[in-house]
Each structure stands twice: as C-alpha cells, then as structure tokens.
Short mmCIF file of C-alpha atoms in Angstrom, two decimals:
data_model
loop_
_atom_site.label_atom_id
_atom_site.label_comp_id
_atom_site.label_asym_id
_atom_site.label_seq_id
_atom_site.Cartn_x
_atom_site.Cartn_y
_atom_site.Cartn_z
CA MET A 92 -59.57 -5.19 -0.19
CA THR A 93 -60.74 -1.65 -0.73
CA ALA A 94 -60.38 0.89 2.05
CA LEU A 95 -63.60 2.16 3.57
CA LYS A 96 -63.43 5.88 4.30
CA ARG A 97 -64.82 7.57 7.41
CA PRO A 98 -66.47 10.95 7.03
CA MET A 99 -64.08 13.83 7.70
CA GLY A 100 -66.45 15.24 10.36
CA ALA A 101 -66.14 12.11 12.47
CA LEU A 102 -62.37 12.12 12.10
CA ARG A 103 -62.25 15.78 13.07
CA SER A 104 -64.32 15.02 16.21
CA VAL A 105 -61.95 12.25 17.23
CA VAL A 106 -58.93 14.52 16.76
CA VAL A 107 -60.53 17.30 18.81
CA ALA A 108 -61.44 14.87 21.61
CA PHE A 109 -57.91 13.46 21.61
CA VAL A 110 -56.34 16.93 21.76
CA LEU A 111 -58.69 17.92 24.60
CA ALA A 112 -57.76 14.78 26.51
CA LEU A 113 -54.04 15.38 26.05
CA THR A 114 -54.14 19.07 26.94
CA GLY A 115 -56.59 18.71 29.82
CA GLY A 116 -53.92 17.48 32.23
CA SER A 117 -51.51 20.32 31.46
CA LEU A 118 -54.21 22.93 32.11
CA MET A 119 -54.63 21.83 35.73
CA THR A 120 -52.46 24.27 37.70
CA THR A 121 -54.05 24.54 41.15
CA PRO A 122 -53.20 21.94 43.82
CA ALA A 123 -56.90 21.09 44.35
CA ALA A 124 -57.43 20.56 40.64
CA ALA A 125 -54.27 18.47 40.42
CA GLN A 126 -55.42 16.36 43.39
CA THR A 127 -58.84 15.82 41.80
CA GLN A 128 -57.13 14.84 38.55
CA THR A 129 -54.85 12.39 40.40
CA GLN A 130 -57.84 10.81 42.20
CA THR A 131 -59.77 10.49 38.94
CA GLN A 132 -56.74 8.95 37.21
CA SER A 133 -56.31 6.47 40.07
CA GLN A 134 -59.95 5.44 39.78
CA THR A 135 -59.64 5.16 35.99
CA GLN A 136 -56.46 3.09 36.25
CA ALA A 137 -58.04 0.79 38.83
CA ALA A 138 -60.80 -0.14 36.40
CA ALA A 139 -59.59 -2.16 33.44
CA PRO A 140 -60.11 -0.32 30.16
CA ALA A 141 -63.10 -1.54 28.19
CA VAL A 142 -62.13 -3.35 25.00
CA THR A 143 -64.61 -2.59 22.24
CA GLY A 144 -62.61 -3.88 19.30
CA VAL A 145 -59.30 -5.24 18.12
CA PHE A 146 -57.18 -3.78 15.35
CA VAL A 147 -55.45 -6.49 13.34
CA ILE A 148 -52.48 -5.49 11.23
CA LEU A 149 -51.81 -8.10 8.57
CA THR A 150 -48.44 -8.15 6.83
CA VAL A 151 -47.25 -10.60 4.21
CA LYS A 152 -44.65 -12.85 5.82
CA GLN A 153 -41.02 -12.43 4.86
CA GLY A 154 -40.19 -14.66 1.90
CA VAL A 155 -43.78 -15.19 0.75
CA ALA A 156 -44.16 -14.56 -2.97
CA ARG A 157 -46.91 -12.27 -4.22
CA GLU A 158 -48.21 -15.12 -6.38
CA GLN A 159 -48.80 -17.25 -3.26
CA VAL A 160 -50.96 -14.53 -1.73
CA MET A 161 -52.79 -13.86 -5.00
CA ALA A 162 -53.69 -17.55 -5.32
CA VAL A 163 -55.53 -17.42 -1.97
CA LEU A 164 -56.86 -13.87 -2.24
CA PRO A 165 -60.24 -14.60 -3.93
CA ALA A 166 -61.21 -16.96 -1.10
CA GLU A 167 -59.88 -14.47 1.47
CA ILE A 168 -61.98 -11.66 0.01
CA ARG A 169 -65.14 -13.78 0.04
CA ALA A 170 -64.52 -14.79 3.66
CA THR A 171 -63.80 -11.24 4.83
CA VAL A 172 -66.91 -9.90 3.08
CA GLN A 173 -68.93 -12.51 4.96
CA LEU A 174 -67.34 -11.35 8.24
CA TYR A 175 -68.15 -7.75 7.35
CA LEU A 176 -71.76 -8.58 6.51
CA GLY A 177 -71.97 -10.56 9.76
CA GLY A 178 -70.80 -7.53 11.76
CA LYS A 179 -67.40 -8.90 12.83
CA ILE A 180 -65.37 -6.51 10.67
CA ARG A 181 -66.20 -2.88 11.44
CA GLU A 182 -63.60 -1.28 9.18
CA TRP A 183 -60.94 -2.43 6.75
CA TYR A 184 -58.10 -0.62 5.07
CA SER A 185 -55.28 -1.34 2.64
CA ARG A 186 -51.88 -0.68 4.14
CA GLY A 187 -50.18 2.31 2.58
CA ASP A 188 -47.04 0.26 1.95
CA GLY A 189 -48.99 -2.35 -0.04
CA ARG A 190 -47.90 -5.19 2.25
CA GLY A 191 -51.27 -6.11 3.72
CA VAL A 192 -54.38 -4.74 5.39
CA VAL A 193 -55.61 -3.33 8.68
CA LEU A 194 -58.92 -4.55 10.07
CA LEU A 195 -60.94 -3.31 13.02
CA LEU A 196 -62.75 -6.36 14.37
CA ASP A 197 -65.82 -6.16 16.59
CA THR A 198 -64.44 -8.45 19.28
CA ARG A 199 -63.98 -8.04 23.02
CA ASP A 200 -60.55 -9.66 23.26
CA VAL A 201 -57.49 -10.66 21.28
CA ALA A 202 -58.23 -14.38 21.60
CA GLU A 203 -61.48 -13.99 19.64
CA ALA A 204 -59.69 -11.87 17.02
CA GLN A 205 -56.98 -14.53 16.67
CA ALA A 206 -59.58 -17.25 16.20
CA ILE A 207 -61.25 -15.23 13.44
CA MET A 208 -57.96 -14.53 11.66
CA ASP A 209 -56.77 -18.14 11.97
CA GLY A 210 -60.00 -19.26 10.29
CA LEU A 211 -59.48 -17.10 7.19
CA PRO A 212 -57.82 -18.62 4.10
CA LEU A 213 -54.62 -16.53 4.39
CA GLY A 214 -54.39 -17.48 8.08
CA GLN A 215 -54.87 -21.16 7.29
CA ALA A 216 -52.15 -20.94 4.63
CA HIS A 217 -49.78 -19.23 7.13
CA LEU A 218 -48.93 -16.49 4.61
CA MET A 219 -49.49 -13.48 6.88
CA ASP A 220 -48.14 -12.13 10.13
CA HIS A 221 -50.74 -10.63 12.46
CA ASP A 222 -50.35 -7.92 15.08
CA TYR A 223 -53.27 -7.48 17.46
CA ILE A 224 -54.08 -4.23 19.27
CA PRO A 225 -57.09 -4.21 21.60
CA VAL A 226 -58.77 -0.77 21.66
CA GLY A 227 -61.55 0.94 23.54
CA PRO A 228 -62.87 4.34 24.52
CA LEU A 229 -60.25 7.03 25.15
CA GLN A 230 -60.09 6.90 28.95
CA PRO A 231 -58.83 10.47 29.60
CA LEU A 232 -62.13 11.71 28.16
CA GLY A 233 -63.66 10.60 31.47
CA LEU A 234 -62.04 13.68 32.99
CA LEU A 235 -64.28 15.85 30.85
CA VAL A 236 -67.45 14.35 32.29
CA ALA A 237 -66.29 13.67 35.87
CA ASN A 238 -68.64 15.02 38.54
CA PRO A 239 -66.68 17.80 40.33
CA ALA A 240 -69.06 17.73 43.32
CA ALA A 241 -68.46 14.02 43.88
CA THR A 242 -64.68 14.42 43.80
CA LYS A 243 -64.79 17.43 46.20
CA GLY A 244 -66.57 15.36 48.82
CA ALA A 245 -63.88 12.68 48.59
CA GLN A 246 -61.11 15.15 49.55
#
C-alpha cells in the first residue's frame, strides 16, 4: 500500500500544539496557577478520553514467508481500498522497516478495529500481527481553552 502524505502545514500545527501542551505545565509557577492546573487536570482525568480513531500497526508474523503475504496481497489491497472509500480507513502508511503497514481507522473502539482487521484477507489467513492503539484529541490542549473565570470561582 502506498503511503498517503499529510501537508507539512498540518504536521507543523500538530507539533506546535503538542509542544505548547507539554510546556504549558512547566510555565505555571504561581501557587494559584498550579492549583487551577491541578483542578483542570483532575476534571480532565475524571472524564474518559474521547476515542476518535484507532491506529493499527500490522507486522508480518515471525516465520511467515514473503511469498505467503504476496499471494494474499492483491485481495488485501482491494479490500483496504474499499474500506478507505467507505470512510473506515482515514490514513495508511507503509512501515519504514518494510514489515507491514500502519492504518488509522475511523472507529470508536479497539473491538470495532479488530473486527475490521479480522475480516481482511491477511487477517483471515493469520499472516499478520496487529497492535491496536486507540487515539483521540490531545487532552492537555484543554488547558489552553479553559475558562479562567470559572476555575477562579471554584477555589
């Protein structure tokens, strides 16, 4: 499968947001700011993180010959293109080590992602190992948009 590339601007925005989220906590030096941050973190941790997709890392199983994978690959490609066209695969990439692919599935939980992967030809042939990573919005970014007036009243 061919890797789809994201525009560099979008990647740059994600990196900037991530850096802001990571450095935001270390910039809080006053006790009141630290208390507000702690309260916001407690509220964030209390709510379960929203899952908006599942990364699936596919790796060829140990001992599986390349020829076995290649025999199933045309059917796998057709099936994954159908999933992409149906909106279930948001992004797909070739692994840099050549041992498989990484997919970002538009699913709300790992169980749905597993069902999709088990239905694909390589999954049915038991030729691949799958690692599932549920992902969602970067929660520390909530600190950037928290209402300071609302948290002051809670003190």
